[in-house]
Coordinates of C-alpha atoms in Angstrom, one line a residue:
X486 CA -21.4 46.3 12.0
X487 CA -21.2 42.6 12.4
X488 CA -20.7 40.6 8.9
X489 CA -23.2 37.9 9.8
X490 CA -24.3 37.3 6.1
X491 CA -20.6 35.9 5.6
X492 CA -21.5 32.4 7.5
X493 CA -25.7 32.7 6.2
X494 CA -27.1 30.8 3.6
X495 CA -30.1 32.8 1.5
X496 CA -32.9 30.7 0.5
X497 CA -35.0 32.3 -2.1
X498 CA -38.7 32.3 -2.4
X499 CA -40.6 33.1 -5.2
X500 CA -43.8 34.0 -3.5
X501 CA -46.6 33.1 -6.3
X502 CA -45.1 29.7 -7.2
X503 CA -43.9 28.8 -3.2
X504 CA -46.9 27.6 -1.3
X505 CA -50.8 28.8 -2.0
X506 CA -53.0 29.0 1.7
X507 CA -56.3 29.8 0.5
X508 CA -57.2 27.6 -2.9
X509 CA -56.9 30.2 -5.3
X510 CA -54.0 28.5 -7.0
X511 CA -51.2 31.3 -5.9
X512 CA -48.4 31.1 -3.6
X513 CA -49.2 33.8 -0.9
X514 CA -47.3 35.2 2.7
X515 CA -49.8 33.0 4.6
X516 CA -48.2 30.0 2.5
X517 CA -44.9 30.6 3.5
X518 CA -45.6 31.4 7.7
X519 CA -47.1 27.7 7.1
X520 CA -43.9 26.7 6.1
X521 CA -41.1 28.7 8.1
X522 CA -40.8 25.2 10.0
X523 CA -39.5 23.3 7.2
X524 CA -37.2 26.4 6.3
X525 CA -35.9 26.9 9.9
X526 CA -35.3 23.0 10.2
X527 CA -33.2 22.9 7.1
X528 CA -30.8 25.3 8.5
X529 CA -31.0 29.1 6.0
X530 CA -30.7 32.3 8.2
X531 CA -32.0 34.6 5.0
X532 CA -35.0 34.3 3.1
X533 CA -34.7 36.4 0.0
X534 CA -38.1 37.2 -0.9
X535 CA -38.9 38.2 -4.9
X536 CA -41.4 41.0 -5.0
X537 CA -44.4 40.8 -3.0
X538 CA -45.4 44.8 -3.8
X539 CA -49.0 46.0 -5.5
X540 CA -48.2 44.9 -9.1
X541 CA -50.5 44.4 -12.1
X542 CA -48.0 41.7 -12.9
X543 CA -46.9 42.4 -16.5
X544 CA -43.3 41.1 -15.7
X545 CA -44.4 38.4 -12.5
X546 CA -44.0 41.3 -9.7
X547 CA -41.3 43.1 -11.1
X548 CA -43.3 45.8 -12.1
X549 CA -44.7 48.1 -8.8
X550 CA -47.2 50.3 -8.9
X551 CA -46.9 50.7 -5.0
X552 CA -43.9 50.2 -3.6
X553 CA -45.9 50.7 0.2
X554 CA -48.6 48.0 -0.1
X555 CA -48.6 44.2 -0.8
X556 CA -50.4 42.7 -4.0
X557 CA -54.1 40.9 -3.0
X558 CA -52.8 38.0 -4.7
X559 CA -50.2 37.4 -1.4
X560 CA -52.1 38.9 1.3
X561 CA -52.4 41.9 3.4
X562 CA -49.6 44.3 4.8
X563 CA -50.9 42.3 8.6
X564 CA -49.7 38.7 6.7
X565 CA -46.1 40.2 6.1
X566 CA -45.7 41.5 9.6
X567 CA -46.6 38.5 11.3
X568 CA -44.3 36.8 8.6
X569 CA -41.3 39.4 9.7
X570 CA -42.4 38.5 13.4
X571 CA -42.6 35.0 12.7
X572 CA -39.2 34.8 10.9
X573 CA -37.6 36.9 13.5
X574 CA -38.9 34.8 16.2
X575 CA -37.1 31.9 14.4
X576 CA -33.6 33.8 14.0
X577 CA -34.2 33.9 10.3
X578 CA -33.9 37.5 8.3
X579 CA -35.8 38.5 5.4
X580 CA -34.2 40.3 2.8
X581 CA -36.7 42.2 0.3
X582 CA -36.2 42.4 -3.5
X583 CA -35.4 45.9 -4.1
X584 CA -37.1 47.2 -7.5
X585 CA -35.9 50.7 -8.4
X586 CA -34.8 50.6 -12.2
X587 CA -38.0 51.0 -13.4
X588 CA -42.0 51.1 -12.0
X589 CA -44.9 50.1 -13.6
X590 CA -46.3 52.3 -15.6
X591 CA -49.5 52.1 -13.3
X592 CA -47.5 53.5 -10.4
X593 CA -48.8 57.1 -9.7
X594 CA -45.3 58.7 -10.4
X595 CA -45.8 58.3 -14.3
X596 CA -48.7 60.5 -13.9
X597 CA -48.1 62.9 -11.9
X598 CA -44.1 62.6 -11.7
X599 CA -43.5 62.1 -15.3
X600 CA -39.6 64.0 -14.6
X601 CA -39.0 60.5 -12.5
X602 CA -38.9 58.8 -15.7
X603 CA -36.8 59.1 -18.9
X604 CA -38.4 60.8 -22.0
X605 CA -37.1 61.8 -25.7
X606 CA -38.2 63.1 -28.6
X607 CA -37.3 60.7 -30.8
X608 CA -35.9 57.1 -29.6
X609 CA -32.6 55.8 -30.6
X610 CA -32.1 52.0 -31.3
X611 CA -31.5 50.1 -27.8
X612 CA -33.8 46.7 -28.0
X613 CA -35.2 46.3 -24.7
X614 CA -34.1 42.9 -23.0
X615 CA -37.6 41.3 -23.7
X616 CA -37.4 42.0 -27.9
X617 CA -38.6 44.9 -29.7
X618 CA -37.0 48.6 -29.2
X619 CA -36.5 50.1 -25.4
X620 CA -39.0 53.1 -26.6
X621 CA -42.4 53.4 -26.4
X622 CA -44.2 56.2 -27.8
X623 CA -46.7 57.9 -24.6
X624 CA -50.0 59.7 -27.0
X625 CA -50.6 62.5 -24.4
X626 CA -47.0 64.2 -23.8
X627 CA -46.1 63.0 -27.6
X628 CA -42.8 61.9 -26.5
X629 CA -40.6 58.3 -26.3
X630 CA -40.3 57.0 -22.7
X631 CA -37.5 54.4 -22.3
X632 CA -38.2 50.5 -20.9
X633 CA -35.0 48.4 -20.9
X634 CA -37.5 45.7 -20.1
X635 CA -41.2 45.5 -20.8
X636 CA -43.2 48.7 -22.4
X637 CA -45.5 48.7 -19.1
X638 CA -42.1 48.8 -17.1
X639 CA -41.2 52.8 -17.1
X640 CA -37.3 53.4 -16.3
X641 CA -36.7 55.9 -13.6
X642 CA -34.3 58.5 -14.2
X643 CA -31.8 58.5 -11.4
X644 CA -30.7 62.0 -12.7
X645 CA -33.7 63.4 -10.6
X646 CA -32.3 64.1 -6.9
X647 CA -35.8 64.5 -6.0
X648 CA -36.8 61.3 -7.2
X649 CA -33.3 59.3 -5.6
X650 CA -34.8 60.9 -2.8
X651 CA -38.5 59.2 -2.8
X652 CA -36.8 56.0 -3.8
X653 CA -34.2 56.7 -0.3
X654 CA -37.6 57.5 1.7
X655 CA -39.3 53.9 0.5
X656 CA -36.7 52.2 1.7
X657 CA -36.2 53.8 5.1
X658 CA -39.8 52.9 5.5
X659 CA -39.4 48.8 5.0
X660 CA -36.4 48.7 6.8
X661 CA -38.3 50.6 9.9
X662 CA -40.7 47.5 9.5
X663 CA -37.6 45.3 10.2
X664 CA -36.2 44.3 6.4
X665 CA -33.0 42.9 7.0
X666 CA -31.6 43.8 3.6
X667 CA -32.3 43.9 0.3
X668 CA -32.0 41.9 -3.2
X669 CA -31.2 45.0 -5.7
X670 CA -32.7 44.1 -9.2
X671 CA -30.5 45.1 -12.3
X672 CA -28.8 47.8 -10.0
X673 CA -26.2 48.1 -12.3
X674 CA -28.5 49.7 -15.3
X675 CA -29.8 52.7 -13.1
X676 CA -27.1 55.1 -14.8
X677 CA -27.3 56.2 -18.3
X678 CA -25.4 57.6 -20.4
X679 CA -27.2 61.1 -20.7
X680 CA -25.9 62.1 -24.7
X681 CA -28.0 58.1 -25.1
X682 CA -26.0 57.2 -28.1
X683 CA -26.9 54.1 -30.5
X684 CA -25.9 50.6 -30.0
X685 CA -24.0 48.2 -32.4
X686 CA -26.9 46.5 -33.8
X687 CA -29.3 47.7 -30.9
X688 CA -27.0 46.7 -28.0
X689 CA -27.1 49.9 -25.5
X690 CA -26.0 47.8 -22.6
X691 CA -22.1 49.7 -23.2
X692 CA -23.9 52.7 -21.9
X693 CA -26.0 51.7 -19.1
X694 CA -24.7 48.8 -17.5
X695 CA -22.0 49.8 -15.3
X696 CA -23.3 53.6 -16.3
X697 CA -21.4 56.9 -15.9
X698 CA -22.8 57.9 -12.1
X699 CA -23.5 54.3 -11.1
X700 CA -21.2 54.0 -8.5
X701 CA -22.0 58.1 -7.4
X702 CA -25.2 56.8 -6.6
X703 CA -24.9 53.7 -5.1
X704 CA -22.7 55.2 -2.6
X705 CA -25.4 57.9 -2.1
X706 CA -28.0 55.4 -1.4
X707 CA -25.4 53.5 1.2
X708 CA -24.9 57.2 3.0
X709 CA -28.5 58.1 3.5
X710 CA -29.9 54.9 4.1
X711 CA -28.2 51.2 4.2
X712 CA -25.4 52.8 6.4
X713 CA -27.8 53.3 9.5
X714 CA -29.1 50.1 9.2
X715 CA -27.6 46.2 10.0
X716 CA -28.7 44.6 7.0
X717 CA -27.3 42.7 4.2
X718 CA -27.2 44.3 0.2
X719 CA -26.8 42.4 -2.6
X720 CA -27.0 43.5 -5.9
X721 CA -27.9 42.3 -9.4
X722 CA -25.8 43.2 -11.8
X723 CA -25.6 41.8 -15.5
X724 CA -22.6 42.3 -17.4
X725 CA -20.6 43.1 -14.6
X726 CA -16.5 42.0 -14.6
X727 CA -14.6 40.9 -11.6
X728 CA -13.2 45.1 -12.0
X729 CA -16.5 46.0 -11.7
X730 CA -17.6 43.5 -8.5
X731 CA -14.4 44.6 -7.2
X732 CA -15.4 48.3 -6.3
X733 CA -18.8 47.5 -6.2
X734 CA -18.2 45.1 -3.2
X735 CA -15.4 46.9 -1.4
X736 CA -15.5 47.9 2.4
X737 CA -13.9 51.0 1.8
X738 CA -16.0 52.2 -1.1
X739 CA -19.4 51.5 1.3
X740 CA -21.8 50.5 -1.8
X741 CA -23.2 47.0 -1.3
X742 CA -21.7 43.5 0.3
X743 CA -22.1 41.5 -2.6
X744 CA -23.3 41.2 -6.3
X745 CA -24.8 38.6 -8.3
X746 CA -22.3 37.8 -11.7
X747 CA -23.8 35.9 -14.5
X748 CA -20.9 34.9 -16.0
X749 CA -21.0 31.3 -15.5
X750 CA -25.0 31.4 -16.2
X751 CA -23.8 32.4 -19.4
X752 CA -21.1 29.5 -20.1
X753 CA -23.9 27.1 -21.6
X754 CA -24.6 29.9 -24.9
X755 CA -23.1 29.7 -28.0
X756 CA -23.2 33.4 -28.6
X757 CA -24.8 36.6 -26.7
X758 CA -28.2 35.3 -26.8
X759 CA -29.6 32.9 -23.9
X760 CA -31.6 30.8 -26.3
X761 CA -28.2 29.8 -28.6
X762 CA -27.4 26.9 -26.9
X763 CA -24.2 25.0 -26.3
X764 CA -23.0 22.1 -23.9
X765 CA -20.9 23.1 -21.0
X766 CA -17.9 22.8 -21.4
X767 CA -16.4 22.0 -17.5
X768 CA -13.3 23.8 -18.1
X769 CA -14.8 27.3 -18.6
X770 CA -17.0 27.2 -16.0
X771 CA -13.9 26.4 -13.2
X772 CA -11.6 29.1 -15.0
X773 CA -14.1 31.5 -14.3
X774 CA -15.5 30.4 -10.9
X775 CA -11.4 30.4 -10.2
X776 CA -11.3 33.6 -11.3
X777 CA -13.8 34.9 -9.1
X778 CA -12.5 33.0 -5.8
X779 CA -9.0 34.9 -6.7
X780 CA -10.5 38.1 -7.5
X781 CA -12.6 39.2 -3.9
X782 CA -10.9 36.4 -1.9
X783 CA -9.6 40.1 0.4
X784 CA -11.1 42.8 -1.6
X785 CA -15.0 42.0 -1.5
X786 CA -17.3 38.7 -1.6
X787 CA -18.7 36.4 -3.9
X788 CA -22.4 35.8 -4.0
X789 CA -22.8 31.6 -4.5
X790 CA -25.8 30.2 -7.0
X791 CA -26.5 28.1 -9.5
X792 CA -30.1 28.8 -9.8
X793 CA -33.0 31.3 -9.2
X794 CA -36.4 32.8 -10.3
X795 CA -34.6 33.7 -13.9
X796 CA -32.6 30.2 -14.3
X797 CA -33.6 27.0 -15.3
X798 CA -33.1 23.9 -12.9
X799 CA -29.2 23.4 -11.8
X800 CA -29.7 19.9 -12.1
X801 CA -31.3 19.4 -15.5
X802 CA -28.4 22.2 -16.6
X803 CA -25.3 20.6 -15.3
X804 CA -26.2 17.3 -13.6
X805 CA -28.2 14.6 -14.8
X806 CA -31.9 14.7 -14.1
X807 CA -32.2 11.5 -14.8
X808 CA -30.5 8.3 -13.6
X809 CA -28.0 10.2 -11.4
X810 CA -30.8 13.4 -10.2
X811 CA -30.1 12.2 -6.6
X812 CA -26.5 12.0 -6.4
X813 CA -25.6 15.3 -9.5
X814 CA -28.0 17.6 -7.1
X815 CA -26.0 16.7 -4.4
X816 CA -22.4 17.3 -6.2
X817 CA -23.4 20.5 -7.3
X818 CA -24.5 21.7 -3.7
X819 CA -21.1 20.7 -2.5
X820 CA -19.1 22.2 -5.5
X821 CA -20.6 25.6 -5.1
X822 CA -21.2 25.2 -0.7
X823 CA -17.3 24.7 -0.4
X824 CA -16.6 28.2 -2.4
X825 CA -16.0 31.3 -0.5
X826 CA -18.9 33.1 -0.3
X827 CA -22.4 33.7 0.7
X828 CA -24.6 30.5 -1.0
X829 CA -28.2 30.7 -2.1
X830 CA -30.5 28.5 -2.4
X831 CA -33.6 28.8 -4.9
X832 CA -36.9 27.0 -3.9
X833 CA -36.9 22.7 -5.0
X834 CA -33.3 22.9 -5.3
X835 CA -32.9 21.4 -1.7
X836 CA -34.8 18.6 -3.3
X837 CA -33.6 18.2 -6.8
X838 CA -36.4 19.8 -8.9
X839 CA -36.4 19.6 -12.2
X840 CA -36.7 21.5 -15.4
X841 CA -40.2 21.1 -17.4
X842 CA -41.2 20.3 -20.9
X843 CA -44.8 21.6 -21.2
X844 CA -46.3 20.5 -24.8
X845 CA -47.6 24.0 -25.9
X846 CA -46.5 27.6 -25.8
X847 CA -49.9 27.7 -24.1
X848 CA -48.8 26.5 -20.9
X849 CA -45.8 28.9 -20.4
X850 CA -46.1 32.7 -18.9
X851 CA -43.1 34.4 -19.0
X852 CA -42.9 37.6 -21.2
X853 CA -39.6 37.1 -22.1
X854 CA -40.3 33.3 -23.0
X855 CA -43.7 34.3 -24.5
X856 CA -42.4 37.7 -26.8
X857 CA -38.9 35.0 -27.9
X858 CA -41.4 32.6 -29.2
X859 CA -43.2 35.2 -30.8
X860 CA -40.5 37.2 -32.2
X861 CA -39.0 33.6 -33.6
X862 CA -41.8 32.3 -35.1
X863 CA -42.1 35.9 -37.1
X864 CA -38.7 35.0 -38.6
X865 CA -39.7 31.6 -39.5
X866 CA -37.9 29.5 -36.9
X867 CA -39.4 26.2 -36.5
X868 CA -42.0 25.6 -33.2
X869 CA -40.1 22.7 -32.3
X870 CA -36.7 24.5 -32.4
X871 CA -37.7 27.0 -30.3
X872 CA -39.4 25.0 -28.2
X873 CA -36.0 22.9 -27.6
X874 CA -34.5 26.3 -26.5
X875 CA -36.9 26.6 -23.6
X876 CA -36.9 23.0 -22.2
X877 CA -33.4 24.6 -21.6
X878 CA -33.5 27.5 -20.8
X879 CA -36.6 29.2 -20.2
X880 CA -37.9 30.9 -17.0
X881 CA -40.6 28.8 -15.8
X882 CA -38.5 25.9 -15.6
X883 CA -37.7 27.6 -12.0
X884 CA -41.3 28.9 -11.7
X885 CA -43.4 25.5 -11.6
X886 CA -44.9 25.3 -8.0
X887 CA -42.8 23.6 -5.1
X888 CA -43.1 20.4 -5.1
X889 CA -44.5 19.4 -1.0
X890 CA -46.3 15.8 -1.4
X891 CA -47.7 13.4 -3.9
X892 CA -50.9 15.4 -3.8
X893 CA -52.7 16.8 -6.7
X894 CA -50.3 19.6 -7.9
X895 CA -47.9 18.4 -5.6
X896 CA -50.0 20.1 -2.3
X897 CA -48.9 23.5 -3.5
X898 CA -52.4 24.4 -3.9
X899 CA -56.3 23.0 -3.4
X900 CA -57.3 24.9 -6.5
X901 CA -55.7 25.3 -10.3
X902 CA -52.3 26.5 -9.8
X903 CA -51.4 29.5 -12.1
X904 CA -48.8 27.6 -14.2
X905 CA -49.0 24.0 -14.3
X906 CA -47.1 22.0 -12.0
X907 CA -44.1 19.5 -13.3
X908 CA -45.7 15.9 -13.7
X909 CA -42.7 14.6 -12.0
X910 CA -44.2 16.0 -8.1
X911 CA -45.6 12.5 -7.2
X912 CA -41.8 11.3 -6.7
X913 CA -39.7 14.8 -6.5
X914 CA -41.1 16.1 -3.8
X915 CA -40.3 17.1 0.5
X916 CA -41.6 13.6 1.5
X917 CA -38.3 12.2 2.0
X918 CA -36.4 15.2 3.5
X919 CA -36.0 13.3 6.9
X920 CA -34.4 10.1 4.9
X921 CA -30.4 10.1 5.8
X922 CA -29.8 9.9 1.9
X923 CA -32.1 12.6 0.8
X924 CA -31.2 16.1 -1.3
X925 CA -32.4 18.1 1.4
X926 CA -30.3 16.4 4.1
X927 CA -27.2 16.7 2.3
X928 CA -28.0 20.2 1.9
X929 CA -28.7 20.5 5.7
X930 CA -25.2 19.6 6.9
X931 CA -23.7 22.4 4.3
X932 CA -25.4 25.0 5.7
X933 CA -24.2 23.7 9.2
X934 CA -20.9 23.1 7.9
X935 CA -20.6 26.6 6.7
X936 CA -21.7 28.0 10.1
X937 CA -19.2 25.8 12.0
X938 CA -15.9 25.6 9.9
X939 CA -14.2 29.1 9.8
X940 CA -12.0 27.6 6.7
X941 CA -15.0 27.8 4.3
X942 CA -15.7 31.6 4.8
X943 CA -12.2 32.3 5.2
X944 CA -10.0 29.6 3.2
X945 CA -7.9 30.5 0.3
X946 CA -8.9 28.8 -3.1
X947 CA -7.0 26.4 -4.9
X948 CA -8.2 24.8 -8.5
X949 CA -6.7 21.4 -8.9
X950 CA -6.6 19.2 -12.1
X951 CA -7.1 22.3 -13.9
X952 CA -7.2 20.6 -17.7
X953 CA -9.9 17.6 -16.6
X954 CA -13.1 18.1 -18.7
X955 CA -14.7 16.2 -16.2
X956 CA -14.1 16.8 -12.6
X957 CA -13.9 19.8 -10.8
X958 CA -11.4 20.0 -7.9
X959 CA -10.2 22.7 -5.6
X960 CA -8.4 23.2 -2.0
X961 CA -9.7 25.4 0.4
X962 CA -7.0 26.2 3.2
X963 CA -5.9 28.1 6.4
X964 CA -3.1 28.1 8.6
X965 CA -3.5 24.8 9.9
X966 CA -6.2 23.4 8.2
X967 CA -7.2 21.9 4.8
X968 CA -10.1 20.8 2.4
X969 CA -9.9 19.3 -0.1
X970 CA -13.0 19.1 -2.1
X971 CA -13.9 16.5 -5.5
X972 CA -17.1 17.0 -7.9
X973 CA -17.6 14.6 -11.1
X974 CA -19.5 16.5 -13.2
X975 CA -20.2 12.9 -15.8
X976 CA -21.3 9.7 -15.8
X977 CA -17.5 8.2 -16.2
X978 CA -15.8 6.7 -13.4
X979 CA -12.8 8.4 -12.5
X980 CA -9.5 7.6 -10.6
X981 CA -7.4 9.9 -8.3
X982 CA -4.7 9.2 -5.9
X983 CA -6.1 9.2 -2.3
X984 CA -6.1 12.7 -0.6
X985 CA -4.8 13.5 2.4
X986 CA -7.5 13.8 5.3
X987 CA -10.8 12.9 6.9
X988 CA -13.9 12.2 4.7
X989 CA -16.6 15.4 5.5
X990 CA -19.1 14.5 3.6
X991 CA -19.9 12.6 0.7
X992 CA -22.8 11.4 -1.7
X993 CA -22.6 7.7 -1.7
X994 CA -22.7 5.5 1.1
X995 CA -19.2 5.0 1.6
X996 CA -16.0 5.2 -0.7
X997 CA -15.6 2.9 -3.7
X998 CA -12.0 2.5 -2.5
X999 CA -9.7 3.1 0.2
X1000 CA -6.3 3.1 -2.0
X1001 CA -7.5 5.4 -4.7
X1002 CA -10.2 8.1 -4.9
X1003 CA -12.6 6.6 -7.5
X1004 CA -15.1 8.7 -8.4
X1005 CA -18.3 7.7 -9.6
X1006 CA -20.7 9.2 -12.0
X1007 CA -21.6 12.6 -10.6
X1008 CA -19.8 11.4 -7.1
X1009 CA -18.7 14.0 -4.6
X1010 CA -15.9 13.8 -1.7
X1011 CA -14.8 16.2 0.3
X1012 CA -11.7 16.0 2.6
X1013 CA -10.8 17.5 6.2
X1014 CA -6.9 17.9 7.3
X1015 CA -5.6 19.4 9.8
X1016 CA -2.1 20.2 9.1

């Protein structure tokens, strides 16, 4: 089948935060058909959509408790077919988030299927990923039931055939609607380790990430259903090596086309905990971007992002928000849009959104942010520590709503939005997108450079400069032709002898020289030669 999703860009939507139709203050499927325009004129052929299904929302939609019906807070099954017929009609694909590590314990298979799901006598000491132990004790059947995430999110036990089978069946059924593809969540954790040993300190992930039949039933799920089907896969897949990516994203092994890495999200930690935090140091993150380029450059395909629904704002993490918002947003599109690689875009990226700094815990409503702060304050970490640690890195800095207009809550919504919108809307918002120097244009002629230029899906990768702490260079290059692409990642200004070339694109007006490359704070160059 045709490898379209190698020249696509993804654009991600998260539904509640996107744009709200009705005045009831969350994002909703009617919200987004009203803005399929805007999406189609900036150029994505994917829209990754984050869950839509019947949810009572413990964990923002990642818990289902009907995998076959849409939650009342986006609309009716009717809104998402005239969204697939809509998006279709445009020459856009949707790709679905796939959810099938764990339900909701609302979903009618922990009642009546209770072998679909993972019980022991007595627990053993994983912590689940949102604090506290991975166990929860169920009254009735008097026995432990593991969550790797919250207690109301059940893990299914992939052991059952007849349960891989339901999950198979599901999925046959959306892609009948005409679902392009899916978005797997944590596909990587559906294999346990069946003797369940202990951790080191509560740290199980050595025996279900990357788990014993993992790859058994990947290629399982590829023979009965994505097989038959022209769609793209990606999966998610924490704690994941280049080994791993390697078979999960090979042809011949017929699992999935690509897998999210969080490697470089985790470059910016001082230790294995998110909320330790550290200043990025440049080096690390093009050693291991490098090392990804090398590694599936002909044995699988790299999945390109800097943010998403789990990830704070790209710009506030590596750029500047500040002073140099405009011109940072732009050099980390093209240092990531160059790559080889499928790119994705997250929602207020195309227009430099920002991370936010509400005043209270109050205003924040992520579980994971919301059981940290908890679990912290128990230990007698200061409030203001803590709350340093989510300015940074917490959740909702991706979740405020998208910012349209100058409007109240930036015209995401008539009503109260469910999470406060960042103050910043009145001048961060889509009002300028038609303005030659804007975010989103510069965005724009990447994703139509990547559909026209066969070198960036193609190209070999080349690091330059490899020591510089403060730019990141690298060639991109196939018989006969040649890129050559420059990203200052500070506020220094920076001199390099003149590469060879036309100038593609930049984000200043014009060069400051035409001797030397001098690079400004946070400029980009990129460079076209045909040898």
């Amino acid at each position: 089948m045709a490898e379209w999703w190698k020249k696509s860009t993804v654009y991600q939507i998260y539904p509640r935060s996107f744009m709200d139709s009705n005045g009831d203050g969350i994002g909703d499927i009617q919200g987004i058909i009203q803005k399929l325009d805007y999406l189609e004129d900036l150029g994505v052929n994917i829209i990754w959509l984050s869950p839509v299904y019947d949810s009572p929302n413990d964990d923002n939609g990642y818990d289902i408790r009907n995998y076959q019906k849409i939650m009342d807070d986006f609309g009716t099954m009717d809104d998402f077919e005239e969204l697939i017929g809509q998006m279709h009609r445009r020459g856009m694909k949707l790709m679905m988030d796939l959810v099938v590590n764990h339900t909701s314990d609302e979903h009618e298979w922990f009642s009546s299927k209770p072998e679909y799901y993972i019980w022991r006598d007595e627990p053993n000491n994983w912590l689940s990923f949102f604090s506290g132990s991975a166990w929860e004790l169920d009254q009735q059947r008097e026995q432990y039931f593991l969550h790797l995430f919250s207690k109301k999110q059940p893990d299914l036990n992939w052991e059952n055939p007849e349960m891989r089978e339901a999950v198979y069946a599901m999925m046959r059924w959306w892609l009948d609607k005409g679902v392009d593809g899916f978005r797997m969540d944590v596909i990587n954790l559906i294999s346990k380790d069946q003797d369940f040993p202990d951790g080191p300190d509560g740290d199980g992930g050595e025996f279900y990430m990357n788990g014993p039949k993992v790859h058994d039933y990947l290629q399982e799920m590829n023979r009965e259903v994505l097989s038959k089907y022209d769609i793209v896969t990606v999966g998610e897949m924490p704690g994941a090596t280049i080994s791993d990516a390697i078979k999960y994203t090979d042809e011949e092994r017929k699992e999935v086309n690509m897998i999210f890495t969080f490697e470089h999200m985790g470059l910016d930690q001082a230790s294995g905990e998110k909320w330790d935090l550290k200043p990025l140091q440049l080096t690390d993150l093009k050693y291991n971007l490098e090392h990804w380029q090398h590694a599936l450059h002909d044995s699988g395909w790299n999945s390109l992002y800097w943010n998403n629904h789990d990830q704070p704002r790209i710009v506030s993490r590596f750029g500047d928000d500040g002073e140099y918002r405009i011109e940072s947003a732009k050099m980390l599109a093209a240092c990531l849009h160059f790559m080889q690689g499928t790119p994705y875009i997250y929602q207020g990226e195309e227009i430099g959104m920002t991370n936010v700094r509400f005043d209270s815990i109050e205003a924040y409503k992520d579980i994971e942010t919301l059981n940290m702060y908890k679990e912290k304050r128990d230990l007698g970490v200061p409030h203001e520590k803590i709350m340093q640690s989510i300015y940074v890195k917490g959740r909702d800095n991706a979740r405020t709503p998208m910012q349209w207009n100058a409007e109240a809550h930036g015209g995401f919504t008539t009503g109260t939005p469910w999470i406060a919108s960042n103050p910043n809307y009145s001048g961060i918002n889509t009002l300028d997108k038609d303005d030659s120097g804007s975010i989103y244009q510069f965005y724009k002629k990447l994703i139509h450079l990547r559909k026209s230029m066969d070198i960036i899906t193609h190209g070999n990768f080349m690091l330059l400069h490899r020591a510089d702490e403060n730019v990141f260079a690298y060639t991109r290059e196939i018989p006969g032709e040649k890129l050559t692409v420059y990203c200052n990642f500070s506020a220094r200004h920076i001199e390099f002898p003149m590469p060879q070339g036309e100038l593609l694109i930049q984000n200043y007006e014009k060069l400051e020289s035409t001797g030397k490359l001098i690079l400004r704070p946070y400029e980009t160059a990129v460079f076209h030669k045909k040898i």
